[in-house]
Short mmCIF file of C-alpha atoms and ligand atoms in Angstrom, two decimals:
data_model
loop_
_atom_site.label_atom_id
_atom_site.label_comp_id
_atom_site.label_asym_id
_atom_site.label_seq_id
_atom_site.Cartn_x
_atom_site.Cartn_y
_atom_site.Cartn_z
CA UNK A 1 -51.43 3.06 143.41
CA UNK A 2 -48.53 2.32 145.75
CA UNK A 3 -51.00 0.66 148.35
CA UNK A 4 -52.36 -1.90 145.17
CA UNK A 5 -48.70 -2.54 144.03
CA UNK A 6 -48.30 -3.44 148.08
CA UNK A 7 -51.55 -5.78 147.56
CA UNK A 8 -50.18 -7.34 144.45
CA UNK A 9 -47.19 -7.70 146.26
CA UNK A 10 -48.13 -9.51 149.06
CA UNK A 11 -50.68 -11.61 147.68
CA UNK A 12 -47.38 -12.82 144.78
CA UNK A 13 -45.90 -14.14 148.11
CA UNK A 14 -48.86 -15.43 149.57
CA UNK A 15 -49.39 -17.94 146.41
CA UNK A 16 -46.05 -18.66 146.08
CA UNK A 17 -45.26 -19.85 150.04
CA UNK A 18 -48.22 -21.73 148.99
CA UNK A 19 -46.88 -23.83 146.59
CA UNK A 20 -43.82 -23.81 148.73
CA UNK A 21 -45.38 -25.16 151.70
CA UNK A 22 -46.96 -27.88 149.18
CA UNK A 23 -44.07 -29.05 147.56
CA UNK A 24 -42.38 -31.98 148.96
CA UNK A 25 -39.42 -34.39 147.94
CA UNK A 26 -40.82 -37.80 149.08
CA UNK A 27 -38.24 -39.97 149.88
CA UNK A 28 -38.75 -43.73 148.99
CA UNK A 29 -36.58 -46.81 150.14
CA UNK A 30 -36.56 -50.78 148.80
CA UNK A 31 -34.63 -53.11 149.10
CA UNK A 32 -34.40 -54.53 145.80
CA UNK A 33 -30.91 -53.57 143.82
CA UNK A 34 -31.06 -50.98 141.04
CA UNK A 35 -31.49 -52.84 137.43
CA UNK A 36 -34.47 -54.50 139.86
CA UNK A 37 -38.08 -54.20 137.95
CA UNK A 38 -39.14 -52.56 141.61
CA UNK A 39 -36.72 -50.56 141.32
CA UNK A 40 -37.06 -49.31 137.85
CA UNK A 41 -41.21 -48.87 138.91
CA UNK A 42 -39.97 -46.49 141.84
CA UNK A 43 -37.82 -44.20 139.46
CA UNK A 44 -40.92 -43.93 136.93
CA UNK A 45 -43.55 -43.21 139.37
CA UNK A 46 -40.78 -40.56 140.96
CA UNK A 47 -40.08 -39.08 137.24
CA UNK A 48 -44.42 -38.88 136.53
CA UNK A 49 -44.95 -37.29 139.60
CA UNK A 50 -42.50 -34.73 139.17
CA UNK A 51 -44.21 -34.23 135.37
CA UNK A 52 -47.69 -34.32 136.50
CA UNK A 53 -46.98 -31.97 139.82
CA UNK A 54 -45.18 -29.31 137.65
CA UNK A 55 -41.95 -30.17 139.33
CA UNK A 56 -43.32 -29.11 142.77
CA UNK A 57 -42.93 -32.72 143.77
CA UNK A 58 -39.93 -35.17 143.46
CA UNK A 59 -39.24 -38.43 144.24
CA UNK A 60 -35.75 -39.67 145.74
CA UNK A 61 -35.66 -43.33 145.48
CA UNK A 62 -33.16 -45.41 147.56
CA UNK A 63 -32.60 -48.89 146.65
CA UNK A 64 -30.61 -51.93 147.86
CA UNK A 65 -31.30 -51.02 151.33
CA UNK A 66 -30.06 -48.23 151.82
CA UNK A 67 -32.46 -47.00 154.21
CA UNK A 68 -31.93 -50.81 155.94
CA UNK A 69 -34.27 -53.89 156.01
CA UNK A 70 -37.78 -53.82 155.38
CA UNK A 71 -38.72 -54.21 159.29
CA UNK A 72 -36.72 -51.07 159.75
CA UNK A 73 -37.95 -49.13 156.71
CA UNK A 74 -40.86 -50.07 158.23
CA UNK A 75 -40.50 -48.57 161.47
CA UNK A 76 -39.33 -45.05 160.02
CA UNK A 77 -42.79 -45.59 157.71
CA UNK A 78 -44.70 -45.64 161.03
CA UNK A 79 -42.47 -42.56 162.82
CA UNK A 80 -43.10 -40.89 159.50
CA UNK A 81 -39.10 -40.35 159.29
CA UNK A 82 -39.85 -42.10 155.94
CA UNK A 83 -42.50 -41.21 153.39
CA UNK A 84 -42.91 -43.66 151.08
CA UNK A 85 -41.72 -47.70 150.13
CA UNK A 86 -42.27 -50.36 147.78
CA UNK A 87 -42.08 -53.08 150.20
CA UNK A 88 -42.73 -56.81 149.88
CA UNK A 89 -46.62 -58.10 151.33
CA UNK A 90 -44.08 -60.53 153.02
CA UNK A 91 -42.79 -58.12 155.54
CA UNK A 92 -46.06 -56.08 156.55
CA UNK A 93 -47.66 -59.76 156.76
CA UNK A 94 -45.50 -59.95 160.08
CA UNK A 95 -47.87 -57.12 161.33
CA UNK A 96 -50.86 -57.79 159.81
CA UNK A 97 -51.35 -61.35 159.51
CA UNK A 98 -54.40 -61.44 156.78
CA UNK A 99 -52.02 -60.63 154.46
CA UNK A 100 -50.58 -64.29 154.68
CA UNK A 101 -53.36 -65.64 153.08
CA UNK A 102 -51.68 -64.87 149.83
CA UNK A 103 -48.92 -67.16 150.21
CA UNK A 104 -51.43 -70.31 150.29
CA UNK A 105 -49.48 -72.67 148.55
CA UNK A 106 -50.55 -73.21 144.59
CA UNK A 107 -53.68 -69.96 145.44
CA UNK A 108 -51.99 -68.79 141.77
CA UNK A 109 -51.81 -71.70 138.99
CA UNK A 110 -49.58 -69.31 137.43
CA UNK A 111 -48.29 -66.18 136.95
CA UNK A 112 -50.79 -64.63 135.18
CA UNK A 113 -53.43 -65.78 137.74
CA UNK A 114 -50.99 -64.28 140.47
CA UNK A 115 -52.12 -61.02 138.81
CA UNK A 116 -55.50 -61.45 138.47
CA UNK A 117 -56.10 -62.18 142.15
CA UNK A 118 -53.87 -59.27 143.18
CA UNK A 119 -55.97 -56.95 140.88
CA UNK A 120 -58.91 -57.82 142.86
CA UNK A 121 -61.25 -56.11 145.01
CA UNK A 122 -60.45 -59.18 147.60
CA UNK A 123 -56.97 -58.42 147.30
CA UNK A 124 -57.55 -54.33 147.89
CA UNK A 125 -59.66 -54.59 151.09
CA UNK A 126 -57.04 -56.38 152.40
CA UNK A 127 -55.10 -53.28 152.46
CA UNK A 128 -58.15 -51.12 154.11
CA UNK A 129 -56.71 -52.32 157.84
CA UNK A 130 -52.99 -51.03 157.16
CA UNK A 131 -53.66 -47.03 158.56
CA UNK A 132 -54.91 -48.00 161.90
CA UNK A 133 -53.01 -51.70 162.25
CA UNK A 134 -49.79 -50.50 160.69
CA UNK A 135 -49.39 -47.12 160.63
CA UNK A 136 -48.90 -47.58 156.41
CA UNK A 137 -50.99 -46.37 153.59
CA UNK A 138 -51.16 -49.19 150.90
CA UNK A 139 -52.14 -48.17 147.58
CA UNK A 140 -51.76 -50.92 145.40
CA UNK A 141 -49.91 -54.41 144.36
CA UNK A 142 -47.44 -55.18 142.20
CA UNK A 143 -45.52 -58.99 142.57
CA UNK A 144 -42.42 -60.95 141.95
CA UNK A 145 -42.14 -63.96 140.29
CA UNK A 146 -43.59 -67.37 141.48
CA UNK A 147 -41.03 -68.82 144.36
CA UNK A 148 -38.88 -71.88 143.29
CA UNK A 149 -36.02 -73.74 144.88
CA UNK A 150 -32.36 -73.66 143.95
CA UNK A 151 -29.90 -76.33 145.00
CA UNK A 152 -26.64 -77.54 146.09
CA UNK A 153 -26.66 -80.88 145.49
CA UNK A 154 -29.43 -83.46 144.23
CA UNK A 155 -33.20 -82.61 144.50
CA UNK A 156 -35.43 -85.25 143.06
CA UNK A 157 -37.89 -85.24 145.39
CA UNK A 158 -39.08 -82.95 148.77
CA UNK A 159 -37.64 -85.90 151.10
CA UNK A 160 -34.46 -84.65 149.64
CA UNK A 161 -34.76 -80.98 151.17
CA UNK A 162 -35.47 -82.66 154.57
CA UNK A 163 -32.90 -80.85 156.99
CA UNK A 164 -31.67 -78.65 154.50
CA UNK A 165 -30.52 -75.15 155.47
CA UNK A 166 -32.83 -73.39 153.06
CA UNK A 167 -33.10 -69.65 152.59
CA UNK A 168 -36.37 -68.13 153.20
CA UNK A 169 -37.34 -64.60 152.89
CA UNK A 170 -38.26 -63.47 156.56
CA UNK A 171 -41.97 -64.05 157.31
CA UNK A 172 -44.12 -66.50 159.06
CA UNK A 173 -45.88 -68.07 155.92
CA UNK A 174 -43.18 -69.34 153.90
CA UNK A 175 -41.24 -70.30 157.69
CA UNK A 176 -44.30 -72.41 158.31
CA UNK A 177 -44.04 -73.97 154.44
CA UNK A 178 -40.71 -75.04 154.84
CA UNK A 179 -41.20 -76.72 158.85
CA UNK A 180 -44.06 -78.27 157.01
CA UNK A 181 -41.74 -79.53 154.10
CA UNK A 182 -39.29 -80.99 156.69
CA UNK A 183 -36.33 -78.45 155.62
CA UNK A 184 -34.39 -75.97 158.25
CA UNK A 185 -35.63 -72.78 156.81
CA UNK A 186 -33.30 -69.89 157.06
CA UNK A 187 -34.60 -66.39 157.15
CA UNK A 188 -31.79 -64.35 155.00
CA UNK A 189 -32.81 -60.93 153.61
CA UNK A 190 -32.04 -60.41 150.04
CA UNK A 191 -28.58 -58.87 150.03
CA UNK A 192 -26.92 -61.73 151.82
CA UNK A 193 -28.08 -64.71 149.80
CA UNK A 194 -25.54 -64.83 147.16
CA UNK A 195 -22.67 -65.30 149.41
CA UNK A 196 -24.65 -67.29 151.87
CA UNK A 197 -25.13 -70.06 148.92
CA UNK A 198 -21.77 -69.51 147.42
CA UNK A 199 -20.27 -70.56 150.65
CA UNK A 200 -22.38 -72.97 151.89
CA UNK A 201 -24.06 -71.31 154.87
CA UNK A 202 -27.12 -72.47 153.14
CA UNK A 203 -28.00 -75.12 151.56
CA UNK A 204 -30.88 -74.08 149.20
CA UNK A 205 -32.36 -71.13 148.09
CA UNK A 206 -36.41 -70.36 148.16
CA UNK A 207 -36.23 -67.34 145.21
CA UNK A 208 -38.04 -65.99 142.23
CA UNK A 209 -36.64 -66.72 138.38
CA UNK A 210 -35.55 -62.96 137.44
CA UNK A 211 -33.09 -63.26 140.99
CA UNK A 212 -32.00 -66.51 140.00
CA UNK A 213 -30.79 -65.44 136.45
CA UNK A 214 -30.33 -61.98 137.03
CA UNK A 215 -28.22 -61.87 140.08
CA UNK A 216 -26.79 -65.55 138.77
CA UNK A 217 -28.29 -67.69 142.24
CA UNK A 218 -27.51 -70.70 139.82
CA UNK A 219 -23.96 -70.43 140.06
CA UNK A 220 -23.44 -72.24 143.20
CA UNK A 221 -26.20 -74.48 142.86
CA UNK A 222 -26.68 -78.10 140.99
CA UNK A 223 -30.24 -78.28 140.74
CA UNK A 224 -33.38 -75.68 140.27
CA UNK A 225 -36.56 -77.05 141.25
CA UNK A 226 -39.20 -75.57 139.11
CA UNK A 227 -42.05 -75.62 141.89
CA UNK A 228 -44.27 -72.40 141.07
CA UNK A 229 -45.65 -73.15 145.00
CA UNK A 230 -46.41 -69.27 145.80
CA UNK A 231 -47.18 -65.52 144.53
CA UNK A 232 -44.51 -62.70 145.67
CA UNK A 233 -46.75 -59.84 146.50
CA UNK A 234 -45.42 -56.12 146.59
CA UNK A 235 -47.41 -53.28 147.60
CA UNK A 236 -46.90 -49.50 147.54
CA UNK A 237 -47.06 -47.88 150.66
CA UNK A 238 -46.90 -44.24 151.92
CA UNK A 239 -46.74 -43.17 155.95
CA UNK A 240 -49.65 -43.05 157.32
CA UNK A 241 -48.01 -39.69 158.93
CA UNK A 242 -47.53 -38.62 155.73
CA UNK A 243 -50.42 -39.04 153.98
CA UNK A 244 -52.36 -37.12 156.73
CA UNK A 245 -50.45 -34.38 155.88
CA UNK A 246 -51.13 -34.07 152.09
CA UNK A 247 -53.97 -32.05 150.62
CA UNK A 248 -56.31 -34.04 148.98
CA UNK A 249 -55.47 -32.68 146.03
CA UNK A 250 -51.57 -34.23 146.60
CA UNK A 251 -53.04 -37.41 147.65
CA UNK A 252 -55.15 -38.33 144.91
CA UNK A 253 -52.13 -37.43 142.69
CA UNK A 254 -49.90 -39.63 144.59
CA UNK A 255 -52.66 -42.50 145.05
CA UNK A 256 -53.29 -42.74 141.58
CA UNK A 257 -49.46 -42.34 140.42
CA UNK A 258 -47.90 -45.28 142.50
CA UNK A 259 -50.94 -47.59 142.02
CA UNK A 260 -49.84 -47.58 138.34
CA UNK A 261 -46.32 -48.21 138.49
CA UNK A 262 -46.68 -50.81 141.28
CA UNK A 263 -49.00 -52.29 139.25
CA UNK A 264 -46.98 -51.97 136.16
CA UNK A 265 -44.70 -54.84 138.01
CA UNK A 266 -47.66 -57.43 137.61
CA UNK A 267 -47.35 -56.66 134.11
CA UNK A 268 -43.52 -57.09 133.67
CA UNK A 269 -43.41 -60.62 135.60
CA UNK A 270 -46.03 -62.06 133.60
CA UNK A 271 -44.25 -60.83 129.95
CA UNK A 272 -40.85 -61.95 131.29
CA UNK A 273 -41.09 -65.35 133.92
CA UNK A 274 -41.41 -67.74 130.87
CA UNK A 275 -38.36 -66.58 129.09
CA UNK A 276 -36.21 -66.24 132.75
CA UNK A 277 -37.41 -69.95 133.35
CA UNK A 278 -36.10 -70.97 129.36
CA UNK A 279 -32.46 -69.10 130.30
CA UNK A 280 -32.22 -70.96 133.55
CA UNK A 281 -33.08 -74.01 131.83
CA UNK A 282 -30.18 -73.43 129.38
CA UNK A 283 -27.21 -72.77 132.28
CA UNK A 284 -27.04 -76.70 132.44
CA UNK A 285 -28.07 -77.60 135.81
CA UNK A 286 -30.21 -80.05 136.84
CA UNK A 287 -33.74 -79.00 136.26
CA UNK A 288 -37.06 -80.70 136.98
CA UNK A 289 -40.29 -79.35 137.10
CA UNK A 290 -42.54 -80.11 139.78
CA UNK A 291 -46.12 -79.48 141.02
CA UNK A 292 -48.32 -79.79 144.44
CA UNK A 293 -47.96 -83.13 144.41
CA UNK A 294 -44.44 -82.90 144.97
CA UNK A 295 -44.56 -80.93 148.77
CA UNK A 296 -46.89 -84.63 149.92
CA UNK A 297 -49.21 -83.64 153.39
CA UNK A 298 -47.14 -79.99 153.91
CA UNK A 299 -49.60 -77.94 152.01
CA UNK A 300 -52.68 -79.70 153.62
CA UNK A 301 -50.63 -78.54 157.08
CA UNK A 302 -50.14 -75.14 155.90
CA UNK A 303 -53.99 -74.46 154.96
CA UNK A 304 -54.92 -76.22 158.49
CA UNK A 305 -52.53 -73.47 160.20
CA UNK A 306 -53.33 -70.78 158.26
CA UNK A 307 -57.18 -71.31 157.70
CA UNK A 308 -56.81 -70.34 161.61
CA UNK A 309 -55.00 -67.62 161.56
CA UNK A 310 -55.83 -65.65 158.35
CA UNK A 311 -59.81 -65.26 157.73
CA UNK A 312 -58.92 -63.56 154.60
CA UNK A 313 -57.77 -66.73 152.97
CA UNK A 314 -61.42 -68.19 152.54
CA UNK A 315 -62.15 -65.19 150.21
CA UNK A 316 -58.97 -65.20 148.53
CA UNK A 317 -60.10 -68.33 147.83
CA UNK A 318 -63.18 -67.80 146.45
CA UNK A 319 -61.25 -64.95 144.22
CA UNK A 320 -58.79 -67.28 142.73
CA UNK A 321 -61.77 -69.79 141.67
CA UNK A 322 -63.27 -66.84 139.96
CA UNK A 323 -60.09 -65.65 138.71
CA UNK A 324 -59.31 -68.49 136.80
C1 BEZ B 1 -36.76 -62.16 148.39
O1 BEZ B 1 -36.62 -61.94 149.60
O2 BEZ B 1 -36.55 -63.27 147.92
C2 BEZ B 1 -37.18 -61.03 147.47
C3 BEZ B 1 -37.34 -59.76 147.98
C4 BEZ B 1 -37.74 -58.73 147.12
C5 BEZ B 1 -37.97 -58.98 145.78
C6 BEZ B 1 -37.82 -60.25 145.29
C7 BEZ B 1 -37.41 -61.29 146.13
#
């Protein structure tokens, strides 16, 4: 009797290091600030996984850059010193260039058509690469708003952004838009852009319509170019380090989980852009709304330039045709 109680015994603390040596608190960084629809996504994918994973899993989530820039959150993805981000397409297109083919001026007509292509199969081989080329697991999309220009000063046409110090996110795609358009673009991360506007370090602002009313980007500016001229990916990504460490079991948990709340994003933007666009509209500032036509010979540049260095954008082509 006393040797089964010994069995019982030891096989209680076999199953429970088991679960031990299972559970994990992921931590996850962005850089987006904390009433930020990214941001909210992160906390309710952290909250689900905790529910579906009977609380052996938790989520810490760590906005506003806490962790630092993307490039760097980045890095500690790849070292494995961090386990998970919702980061935007725009950064891991530095490393892996195909992903640039989503910021082909006007690819999206709108908003909801931004979705539709980034729901695609098109869109999710394009994150097949990331292990080997990045060191990243991406397991879905979610997106920001359509990009549009805010002002000091008088914009009536794109000769009038000629030479302007313009605020770009970092990344080649949109820094090869703007030499195209003529302007100085100015790679700024997030955080810095308010100030940088407010006291004239820049002189324009390339940003999406929840930033610009949200986080008031209108307040410094005179005019808000309505240009809808490219989608704001976002894709959910765990360490490739990471993930090769998960059961698989843990990882289709964790595959399924995020794909949903990243993708919950698309969602959001396309229910909220119209009525962001109708507030900014209302603050008084000069608005005009503008299309292709607008950015003259720069887009035909950009699709020369990038139909050589992204093969992917022929098929994300194709995609958005069908996607109509
Ligand atoms: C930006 O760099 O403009 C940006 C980054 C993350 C979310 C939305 C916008």
């Amino acid at each position: 009797m006393k040797h089964v109680t010994k069995l019982i015994a030891c096989a209680t603390l076999v199953a429970v290091s088991a679960i031990t040596a299972q559970a994990e608190e992921f931590r996850l960084g962005l850089i987006t600030p904390p009433p930020h629809i990214w941001t909210k996504a992160a906390e309710a994918f952290g909250s689900e996984l905790s529910e579906k994973s009977g609380g052996a899993h938790s989520v810490s989530v760590f906005p506003a850059r806490q962790l630092g820039n993307e490039a760097e959150m980045l890095q500690q993805l790849q070292t494995g010193a961090l386990d998970m981000a919702f980061m935007t397409v725009a950064e891991v297109s530095n490393r892996a260039p195909e992903l640039g083919a989503f910021y082909a001026p006007y690819l999206a007509n709108d908003i909801g058509h931004a979705g539709r292509i980034l729901r695609s199969d098109t869109a999710k081989s394009l994150l097949e690469p990331l292990p080997g080329q990045v060191g990243v697991v991406g397991l879905g999309y979610g997106m920001a708003g359509l990009r549009q220009i805010v002002a000091r000063g008088d914009v009536k046409s794109a000769e009038d952004l000629a030479g302007l110090k313009l605020r770009i996110t970092p990344f080649t795609p949109i820094l090869d838009f703007y030499n195209a358009v003529g302007a100085a673009p100015t790679p700024m991360p997030l955080p810095a852009v308010y100030d940088a506007l407010a006291n004239g370090q820049v002189d324009a602002i390339d940003m999406d319509a929840e930033l610009i009313w949200v986080l008031k980007y209108y307040d410094h500016a005179d005019t808000i170019v309505q240009s809808d001229h490219m989608m704001f990916p976002m894709v959910g990504l765990v360490s490739a380090k990471v993930w090769a460490g998960m059961s698989p079991e843990d990882r289709a948990m964790i595959g399924e989980l995020m794909a949903k709340h990243v993708d919950s994003t698309i969602d959001s933007y396309v229910a909220k852009e119209a009525g962001w666009l109708e507030q900014i509209k209302g603050t008084g500032k000069t608005y005009i709304k503008v299309d292709a036509s607008f950015f003259g010979d720069a887009i035909d540049e950009w699709n020369a330039a990038w139909s050589q260095k992204a093969a992917s954008l022929d098929s994300l082509r194709t995609t958005a045709s069908e996607t109509e």
